[in-house]
Tab-separated table of C-alpha atoms and ligand atoms in Angstrom:
chain	number	residue	atom	x	y	z
A	7	UNK	CA	70.157	65.386	119.000
A	8	UNK	CA	71.907	64.121	116.250
A	9	UNK	CA	71.963	65.837	112.494
A	10	UNK	CA	72.707	64.024	109.460
A	11	UNK	CA	75.989	66.327	108.858
A	12	UNK	CA	77.699	69.025	110.673
A	13	UNK	CA	80.444	71.220	109.369
A	14	UNK	CA	82.389	73.330	111.671
A	15	UNK	CA	84.849	75.980	110.248
A	16	UNK	CA	87.257	77.324	113.104
A	17	UNK	CA	88.566	80.933	112.182
A	18	UNK	CA	92.326	79.665	113.411
A	19	UNK	CA	94.052	82.228	111.696
A	20	UNK	CA	91.915	84.779	110.346
A	21	UNK	CA	93.255	86.825	107.286
A	22	UNK	CA	95.788	88.938	105.695
A	23	UNK	CA	93.437	91.419	104.239
A	24	UNK	CA	91.177	93.740	105.689
A	25	UNK	CA	88.322	94.190	102.933
A	26	UNK	CA	86.082	96.956	103.172
A	27	UNK	CA	83.278	94.548	101.699
A	28	UNK	CA	84.013	91.435	103.856
A	29	UNK	CA	80.795	89.736	104.789
A	30	UNK	CA	82.830	88.127	107.239
A	31	UNK	CA	83.664	91.310	109.271
A	32	UNK	CA	86.946	92.429	109.894
A	33	UNK	CA	88.113	91.290	113.098
A	34	UNK	CA	91.306	90.496	114.756
A	35	UNK	CA	93.392	87.715	113.750
A	36	UNK	CA	93.766	84.644	116.155
A	37	UNK	CA	96.940	82.282	116.765
A	38	UNK	CA	95.165	78.977	117.400
A	39	UNK	CA	96.728	75.682	118.138
A	40	UNK	CA	96.103	72.270	115.976
A	41	UNK	CA	94.976	71.033	119.769
A	42	UNK	CA	92.134	74.084	119.539
A	43	UNK	CA	91.172	72.316	116.299
A	44	UNK	CA	91.179	68.934	117.086
A	45	UNK	CA	88.816	69.637	120.287
A	46	UNK	CA	86.308	71.484	118.290
A	47	UNK	CA	85.784	68.121	116.205
A	48	UNK	CA	85.654	66.132	119.432
A	49	UNK	CA	82.711	68.722	120.900
A	50	UNK	CA	80.620	68.147	117.802
A	51	UNK	CA	81.770	64.627	117.165
A	52	UNK	CA	78.641	63.108	119.122
A	53	UNK	CA	75.784	64.745	117.233
A	54	UNK	CA	76.352	63.684	113.867
A	55	UNK	CA	77.953	60.525	112.050
A	56	UNK	CA	78.999	63.042	109.146
A	57	UNK	CA	81.565	65.566	110.717
A	58	UNK	CA	83.467	67.909	108.229
A	59	UNK	CA	85.855	70.051	110.022
A	60	UNK	CA	87.712	72.931	108.774
A	61	UNK	CA	90.795	75.188	109.998
A	62	UNK	CA	89.545	78.755	108.847
A	63	UNK	CA	86.625	80.375	107.331
A	64	UNK	CA	88.379	83.416	106.156
A	65	UNK	CA	91.393	83.711	104.153
A	66	UNK	CA	92.325	80.370	102.702
A	67	UNK	CA	95.647	78.810	103.332
A	68	UNK	CA	96.855	81.989	105.486
A	69	UNK	CA	98.507	79.722	108.473
A	70	UNK	CA	102.304	78.790	107.420
A	71	UNK	CA	101.287	75.085	108.445
A	72	UNK	CA	98.225	74.914	105.707
A	73	UNK	CA	99.671	71.521	104.090
A	74	UNK	CA	99.695	69.339	107.799
A	75	UNK	CA	96.318	71.208	108.382
A	76	UNK	CA	94.965	69.995	105.047
A	77	UNK	CA	95.636	66.464	105.963
A	78	UNK	CA	94.902	66.977	109.980
A	79	UNK	CA	91.375	68.446	108.942
A	80	UNK	CA	91.298	65.257	106.111
A	81	UNK	CA	91.528	62.957	109.608
A	82	UNK	CA	88.953	64.740	111.700
A	83	UNK	CA	86.371	64.681	108.941
A	84	UNK	CA	84.124	62.242	107.477
A	85	UNK	CA	83.566	64.077	104.281
A	86	UNK	CA	86.038	65.691	102.457
A	87	UNK	CA	85.186	69.010	99.821
A	88	UNK	CA	87.524	69.469	97.370
A	89	UNK	CA	89.797	72.323	98.020
A	90	UNK	CA	87.798	75.819	97.372
A	91	UNK	CA	88.484	78.013	94.230
A	92	UNK	CA	88.968	80.869	96.619
A	93	UNK	CA	92.780	80.852	97.145
A	94	UNK	CA	95.158	83.408	98.906
A	95	UNK	CA	97.144	85.622	96.855
A	96	UNK	CA	98.871	86.690	100.037
A	97	UNK	CA	100.307	83.095	100.150
A	98	UNK	CA	101.192	82.679	96.419
A	99	UNK	CA	102.966	86.131	96.667
A	100	UNK	CA	105.147	84.395	99.406
A	101	UNK	CA	105.663	80.750	99.053
A	102	UNK	CA	106.532	80.073	95.441
A	103	UNK	CA	104.876	76.339	96.297
A	104	UNK	CA	101.561	77.339	97.202
A	105	UNK	CA	100.230	77.330	93.264
A	106	UNK	CA	102.047	74.204	92.271
A	107	UNK	CA	99.854	72.697	95.660
A	108	UNK	CA	96.801	73.933	94.657
A	109	UNK	CA	97.348	72.163	91.374
A	110	UNK	CA	98.290	69.013	92.893
A	111	UNK	CA	95.231	69.145	94.630
A	112	UNK	CA	92.972	69.085	91.404
A	113	UNK	CA	92.241	72.943	91.524
A	114	UNK	CA	91.662	74.488	87.839
A	115	UNK	CA	90.140	77.356	88.463
A	116	UNK	CA	90.809	80.125	91.121
A	117	UNK	CA	88.608	83.445	92.280
A	118	UNK	CA	90.637	86.682	92.842
A	119	UNK	CA	89.237	89.910	93.262
A	120	UNK	CA	89.729	93.140	92.196
A	121	UNK	CA	88.344	96.425	92.359
A	122	UNK	CA	90.118	98.593	89.637
A	123	UNK	CA	93.429	99.667	89.294
A	124	UNK	CA	96.380	99.308	92.120
A	125	UNK	CA	95.352	102.482	94.292
A	126	UNK	CA	91.265	101.006	94.182
A	127	UNK	CA	92.310	97.470	94.796
A	128	UNK	CA	94.610	98.305	97.765
A	129	UNK	CA	92.461	100.574	99.126
A	130	UNK	CA	89.317	98.145	99.010
A	131	UNK	CA	91.085	95.253	100.425
A	132	UNK	CA	92.854	97.093	102.754
A	133	UNK	CA	96.252	96.606	102.214
A	134	UNK	CA	99.098	98.148	100.382
A	135	UNK	CA	100.454	95.418	97.532
A	136	UNK	CA	97.184	93.568	97.386
A	137	UNK	CA	97.007	94.258	93.667
A	138	UNK	CA	100.447	93.855	92.802
A	139	UNK	CA	99.879	90.436	94.469
A	140	UNK	CA	96.767	89.549	92.280
A	141	UNK	CA	98.469	90.446	89.317
A	142	UNK	CA	101.743	88.041	90.042
A	143	UNK	CA	99.208	85.274	91.607
A	144	UNK	CA	97.294	85.669	87.744
A	145	UNK	CA	100.490	84.550	86.233
A	146	UNK	CA	101.912	81.719	88.650
A	147	UNK	CA	98.045	80.351	88.206
A	148	UNK	CA	98.657	80.422	84.521
A	149	UNK	CA	101.725	78.550	84.366
A	150	UNK	CA	100.195	75.566	86.509
A	151	UNK	CA	97.091	75.168	84.562
A	152	UNK	CA	94.838	76.867	86.746
A	153	UNK	CA	92.471	79.345	85.326
A	154	UNK	CA	91.817	82.777	87.058
A	155	UNK	CA	88.128	84.319	87.500
A	156	UNK	CA	87.978	87.789	88.398
A	157	UNK	CA	85.022	89.170	90.577
A	158	UNK	CA	84.343	93.184	91.301
A	159	UNK	CA	82.326	94.464	93.515
A	160	UNK	CA	80.770	97.626	92.558
A	161	UNK	CA	79.393	100.810	94.281
A	162	UNK	CA	79.268	104.265	93.285
A	163	UNK	CA	82.232	104.921	94.127
A	164	UNK	CA	84.112	102.679	91.888
A	165	UNK	CA	82.238	102.595	88.913
A	166	UNK	CA	84.722	104.908	87.232
A	167	UNK	CA	87.159	102.216	87.599
A	168	UNK	CA	85.105	99.172	85.467
A	169	UNK	CA	86.809	100.331	81.787
A	170	UNK	CA	90.218	99.758	83.530
A	171	UNK	CA	89.252	96.587	84.307
A	172	UNK	CA	87.784	95.584	81.099
A	173	UNK	CA	91.131	96.799	79.235
A	174	UNK	CA	93.407	94.735	82.103
A	175	UNK	CA	91.574	91.482	81.040
A	176	UNK	CA	92.229	92.470	77.007
A	177	UNK	CA	95.791	93.607	77.832
A	178	UNK	CA	96.698	90.349	80.001
A	179	UNK	CA	94.582	88.361	77.293
A	180	UNK	CA	93.415	86.071	79.865
A	181	UNK	CA	90.681	84.600	77.347
A	182	UNK	CA	93.130	83.322	75.019
A	183	UNK	CA	95.565	82.146	78.119
A	184	UNK	CA	92.751	80.101	80.272
A	185	UNK	CA	91.844	78.417	77.079
A	186	UNK	CA	95.552	77.702	76.526
A	187	UNK	CA	95.652	75.847	79.609
A	188	UNK	CA	92.126	74.097	78.993
A	189	UNK	CA	90.441	76.293	81.033
A	190	UNK	CA	88.088	79.096	80.675
A	191	UNK	CA	88.367	82.700	81.858
A	192	UNK	CA	85.583	83.960	83.808
A	193	UNK	CA	84.824	87.545	85.248
A	194	UNK	CA	81.820	88.705	87.156
A	195	UNK	CA	80.450	91.681	89.110
A	196	UNK	CA	77.995	92.538	91.547
A	197	UNK	CA	77.404	94.356	94.740
A	198	UNK	CA	77.549	91.598	97.264
A	199	UNK	CA	75.466	91.411	100.593
A	200	UNK	CA	74.662	94.503	102.486
A	201	UNK	CA	76.124	92.968	105.413
A	202	UNK	CA	79.305	92.997	107.226
A	203	UNK	CA	81.754	95.502	106.178
A	204	UNK	CA	79.911	96.041	103.174
A	205	UNK	CA	77.120	97.517	104.874
A	206	UNK	CA	79.367	100.434	105.065
A	207	UNK	CA	78.659	101.041	101.275
A	208	UNK	CA	74.847	101.839	101.745
A	209	UNK	CA	75.197	105.144	101.007
A	210	UNK	CA	77.046	104.714	97.845
A	211	UNK	CA	75.182	101.680	96.654
A	212	UNK	CA	74.157	101.087	93.314
A	213	UNK	CA	70.953	101.790	91.939
A	214	UNK	CA	69.232	101.228	88.569
A	215	UNK	CA	70.735	104.155	86.292
A	216	UNK	CA	74.273	102.710	87.311
A	217	UNK	CA	73.838	99.629	85.370
A	218	UNK	CA	74.496	102.084	82.229
A	219	UNK	CA	77.953	102.856	83.266
A	220	UNK	CA	79.149	99.302	83.302
A	221	UNK	CA	81.135	98.617	80.195
A	222	UNK	CA	79.188	96.075	77.853
A	223	UNK	CA	81.755	93.738	77.748
A	224	UNK	CA	81.715	93.489	81.330
A	225	UNK	CA	78.033	93.231	81.397
A	226	UNK	CA	78.134	90.221	79.036
A	227	UNK	CA	80.947	88.146	80.810
A	228	UNK	CA	78.817	88.648	84.166
A	229	UNK	CA	75.784	87.568	82.497
A	230	UNK	CA	77.451	84.627	80.882
A	231	UNK	CA	79.071	83.749	84.374
A	232	UNK	CA	75.381	83.999	86.059
A	233	UNK	CA	73.943	82.435	83.507
A	234	UNK	CA	71.577	85.231	83.158
A	235	UNK	CA	69.471	87.028	80.376
A	236	UNK	CA	69.293	90.372	82.273
A	237	UNK	CA	71.677	92.484	85.152
A	238	UNK	CA	68.396	92.793	86.887
A	239	UNK	CA	68.736	88.922	87.570
A	240	UNK	CA	72.160	89.587	88.859
A	241	UNK	CA	71.806	92.749	90.740
A	242	UNK	CA	68.032	92.204	92.067
A	243	UNK	CA	65.416	95.064	92.189
A	244	UNK	CA	65.223	98.660	93.391
A	245	UNK	CA	64.601	98.883	97.555
A	246	UNK	CA	61.190	100.923	97.072
A	247	UNK	CA	59.968	97.721	95.131
A	248	UNK	CA	61.319	95.206	97.845
A	249	UNK	CA	59.698	97.325	100.478
A	250	UNK	CA	56.313	97.136	98.686
A	251	UNK	CA	56.728	93.300	97.767
A	252	UNK	CA	57.691	92.865	101.933
A	253	UNK	CA	54.984	94.801	103.384
A	254	UNK	CA	52.455	92.081	101.938
A	255	UNK	CA	54.834	89.379	103.480
A	256	UNK	CA	53.300	87.892	106.724
A	257	UNK	CA	55.828	85.046	106.697
A	258	UNK	CA	58.504	83.818	109.497
A	259	UNK	CA	61.398	81.461	108.533
A	260	UNK	CA	63.929	79.395	110.190
A	261	UNK	CA	67.014	78.651	108.773
A	262	UNK	CA	67.850	75.430	110.799
A	263	UNK	CA	68.656	72.264	108.507
A	264	UNK	CA	69.766	68.666	109.397
A	265	UNK	CA	73.353	69.904	107.805
A	266	UNK	CA	74.389	72.828	109.282
A	267	UNK	CA	77.265	74.712	108.918
A	268	UNK	CA	78.983	76.652	112.129
A	269	UNK	CA	81.543	79.373	112.394
A	270	UNK	CA	83.736	79.079	115.564
A	271	UNK	CA	85.918	82.266	115.736
A	272	UNK	CA	89.111	82.620	117.344
A	273	UNK	CA	87.526	82.836	120.930
A	274	UNK	CA	85.055	79.933	120.177
A	275	UNK	CA	82.236	82.158	119.868
A	276	UNK	CA	79.946	79.822	117.404
A	277	UNK	CA	77.534	81.361	114.997
A	278	UNK	CA	75.410	79.473	111.886
A	279	UNK	CA	76.968	79.973	108.532
A	280	UNK	CA	74.081	82.276	107.570
A	281	UNK	CA	75.000	85.550	108.202
A	282	UNK	CA	78.194	87.756	109.451
A	283	UNK	CA	79.355	86.170	112.560
A	284	UNK	CA	78.481	89.016	115.259
A	285	UNK	CA	76.412	88.898	118.477
A	286	UNK	CA	73.109	89.103	116.424
A	287	UNK	CA	73.528	85.644	115.245
A	288	UNK	CA	75.847	84.502	118.038
A	289	UNK	CA	74.864	80.683	119.599
A	290	UNK	CA	77.032	81.025	122.815
A	291	UNK	CA	80.610	79.847	123.525
A	292	UNK	CA	81.437	76.584	122.769
A	293	UNK	CA	84.190	76.531	126.001
A	294	UNK	CA	81.685	77.471	128.203
A	295	UNK	CA	78.425	75.915	127.058
A	296	UNK	CA	79.254	73.140	125.321
A	297	UNK	CA	78.566	72.046	121.801
A	298	UNK	CA	74.778	70.207	122.936
A	299	UNK	CA	73.629	73.760	124.758
A	300	UNK	CA	74.876	75.579	121.285
A	301	UNK	CA	73.173	73.263	118.826
A	302	UNK	CA	70.073	73.256	121.450
A	303	UNK	CA	70.179	77.096	120.999
A	304	UNK	CA	70.383	76.794	117.140
A	305	UNK	CA	67.652	74.298	116.785
A	306	UNK	CA	65.688	76.469	119.250
A	307	UNK	CA	66.272	79.923	117.042
A	308	UNK	CA	67.871	81.537	119.649
A	309	UNK	CA	70.548	83.682	118.534
A	310	UNK	CA	68.883	86.978	118.381
A	311	UNK	CA	69.078	86.993	114.347
A	312	UNK	CA	66.796	83.743	114.525
A	313	UNK	CA	64.586	84.783	116.953
A	314	UNK	CA	63.657	87.390	115.089
A	315	UNK	CA	63.474	85.692	111.495
A	316	UNK	CA	61.430	82.730	113.786
A	317	UNK	CA	59.064	85.114	115.287
A	318	UNK	CA	58.628	88.738	113.434
A	319	UNK	CA	56.478	88.352	110.524
A	320	UNK	CA	58.799	90.014	107.714
A	321	UNK	CA	56.125	92.755	106.812
A	322	UNK	CA	56.790	94.061	110.305
A	323	UNK	CA	60.711	93.653	110.086
A	324	UNK	CA	60.571	96.007	106.809
A	325	UNK	CA	58.002	98.289	108.114
A	326	UNK	CA	60.779	99.150	110.878
A	327	UNK	CA	63.984	98.867	109.091
A	328	UNK	CA	63.009	99.155	105.254
A	329	UNK	CA	63.533	102.317	103.338
A	330	UNK	CA	60.981	103.029	100.821
A	331	UNK	CA	62.466	105.815	99.531
A	332	UNK	CA	65.328	104.122	98.508
A	333	UNK	CA	66.092	102.735	95.075
A	334	UNK	CA	69.310	100.779	96.125
A	335	UNK	CA	69.369	97.442	94.469
A	336	UNK	CA	69.416	94.246	95.980
A	337	UNK	CA	68.594	90.511	95.871
A	338	UNK	CA	65.264	90.033	97.751
A	339	UNK	CA	67.447	86.984	99.685
A	340	UNK	CA	70.104	89.249	100.436
A	341	UNK	CA	67.861	92.286	101.044
A	342	UNK	CA	65.678	90.176	103.950
A	343	UNK	CA	69.190	89.288	105.739
A	344	UNK	CA	69.906	93.293	105.493
A	345	UNK	CA	66.615	94.119	107.102
A	346	UNK	CA	67.044	91.384	109.880
A	347	UNK	CA	70.506	92.540	110.778
A	348	UNK	CA	69.086	96.444	110.719
A	349	UNK	CA	65.921	95.494	112.629
A	350	UNK	CA	68.338	93.414	115.111
A	351	UNK	CA	70.536	96.376	115.847
A	352	UNK	CA	67.180	98.816	116.442
A	353	UNK	CA	65.526	96.790	118.770
A	354	UNK	CA	68.705	96.743	120.728
A	355	UNK	CA	69.161	100.445	120.386
A	356	UNK	CA	65.454	100.549	121.942
A	357	UNK	CA	66.564	98.411	124.887
A	358	UNK	CA	69.254	100.214	125.613
A	359	UNK	CA	67.436	103.524	125.357
A	360	UNK	CA	63.419	102.987	125.917
B	4	SF4	S1	86.585	89.099	101.950
B	4	SF4	FE1	88.322	87.356	102.480
B	4	SF4	S2	90.391	88.160	101.892
B	4	SF4	FE2	88.736	90.210	102.531
B	4	SF4	S3	88.931	90.437	104.572
B	4	SF4	FE3	87.503	89.347	104.129
B	4	SF4	S4	87.972	86.523	104.571
B	4	SF4	FE4	89.404	88.321	104.270
C-alpha cells in the first residue's frame, strides 16, 4: 500500500486555549517527546515516498521547544509547508523573540480570532487574558512587518459585539498600518463548521434575518476576503432548504485520497483530517494496530463516520438527522458533515438502547 503523499500531524502539546468554537475539540493537553514524533514518522515512512511530519494540529508553536521542532519536522519530512498564518498569541505574549522568528520565516500575515470586547473574547476563547494578548500580539506583528488578519465567529449570542469589533479596527487604524508595512489588513466573519465544540452553539446558530444585524463595514470586509458577492455565499443556506435538497440526494461518498492528512492525538489514536478527531472518525491506535492496519482502515472506510458516508445514502442520513423546521444557515458541505456526526451518534444511541 503506497500513497502519493502522507501528512501526519501529532498533537504533542495541545493548546493553551479552550475555545468554545474549536472544531478540533477541547481535549486534555499532552506532553510528548521528540522521540514520539520520530516514532510516528518511522511508522508511516514505508507507505509513501513523500512524507510530511508536523508536530501539532492544535495551537501553533505551543511547545517551548518550538524552534527545535521546526527543524526536526523538516528533517523528518520530504515536503516542507511554510509556517501557517495561524500563530500563537499565547506564545507571543510570553516570548518576545517569537514574532521576530515568525518574520524570519517569511510570515507576512497572521490570523487572530476575536469575538468582541475583552469579556466576550475571553469567554469564547475560554481563557482570561486572551483578549489582551491578542491586542499585544497585533502590535508586535505590525512592528515586525506582519499584517494581522482578524476572524470572528458569529452566533446570535455575540452579534451585538460586532459594532465593537468594527470600531476597534478603526481605532487601531489597521488598514493604514498594514499598508505601511507593505501588507493588507483583512477581516472576515462566519459561523464556522457545526462540529467539535462549535456544535454546542446550534441553539444560537445564525439565521437569515441575523445578516441585517451585521455592520455593513464588516460585511464589505468579509465579502472582499472571500471574493464573494453575497453573504449567502459565505454563510450558506437555511437548514430547511438544505434538507429539501438532500432529500433528493442518493449519493454516498468516500473521503479517501492518495495524499491523506492524518491527525494523531496524544494517545496515538489516528483520525483522517476531515472531521473532529473523535471516536466517530477514529482509524485505530497507532501503537496497538500499527500504521499498515490504520492505513487499511482508512482506505476501506472503516472509521464509523467514513463507513456511514460510504454506505448510507445522504438522503437517509438527512431524513434521520436533519431538522426541516430550522432556518439556521450552513454551507452545504459543512451541513453534510454535521449530519454525518449527528447520524453516527443517533445510531450509537440506538445500539445502546434498542
Ligand atoms: S480553536 Fe485553535 S486555539 Fe482554540 S482551542 Fe482549538 S486549537 Fe486551540
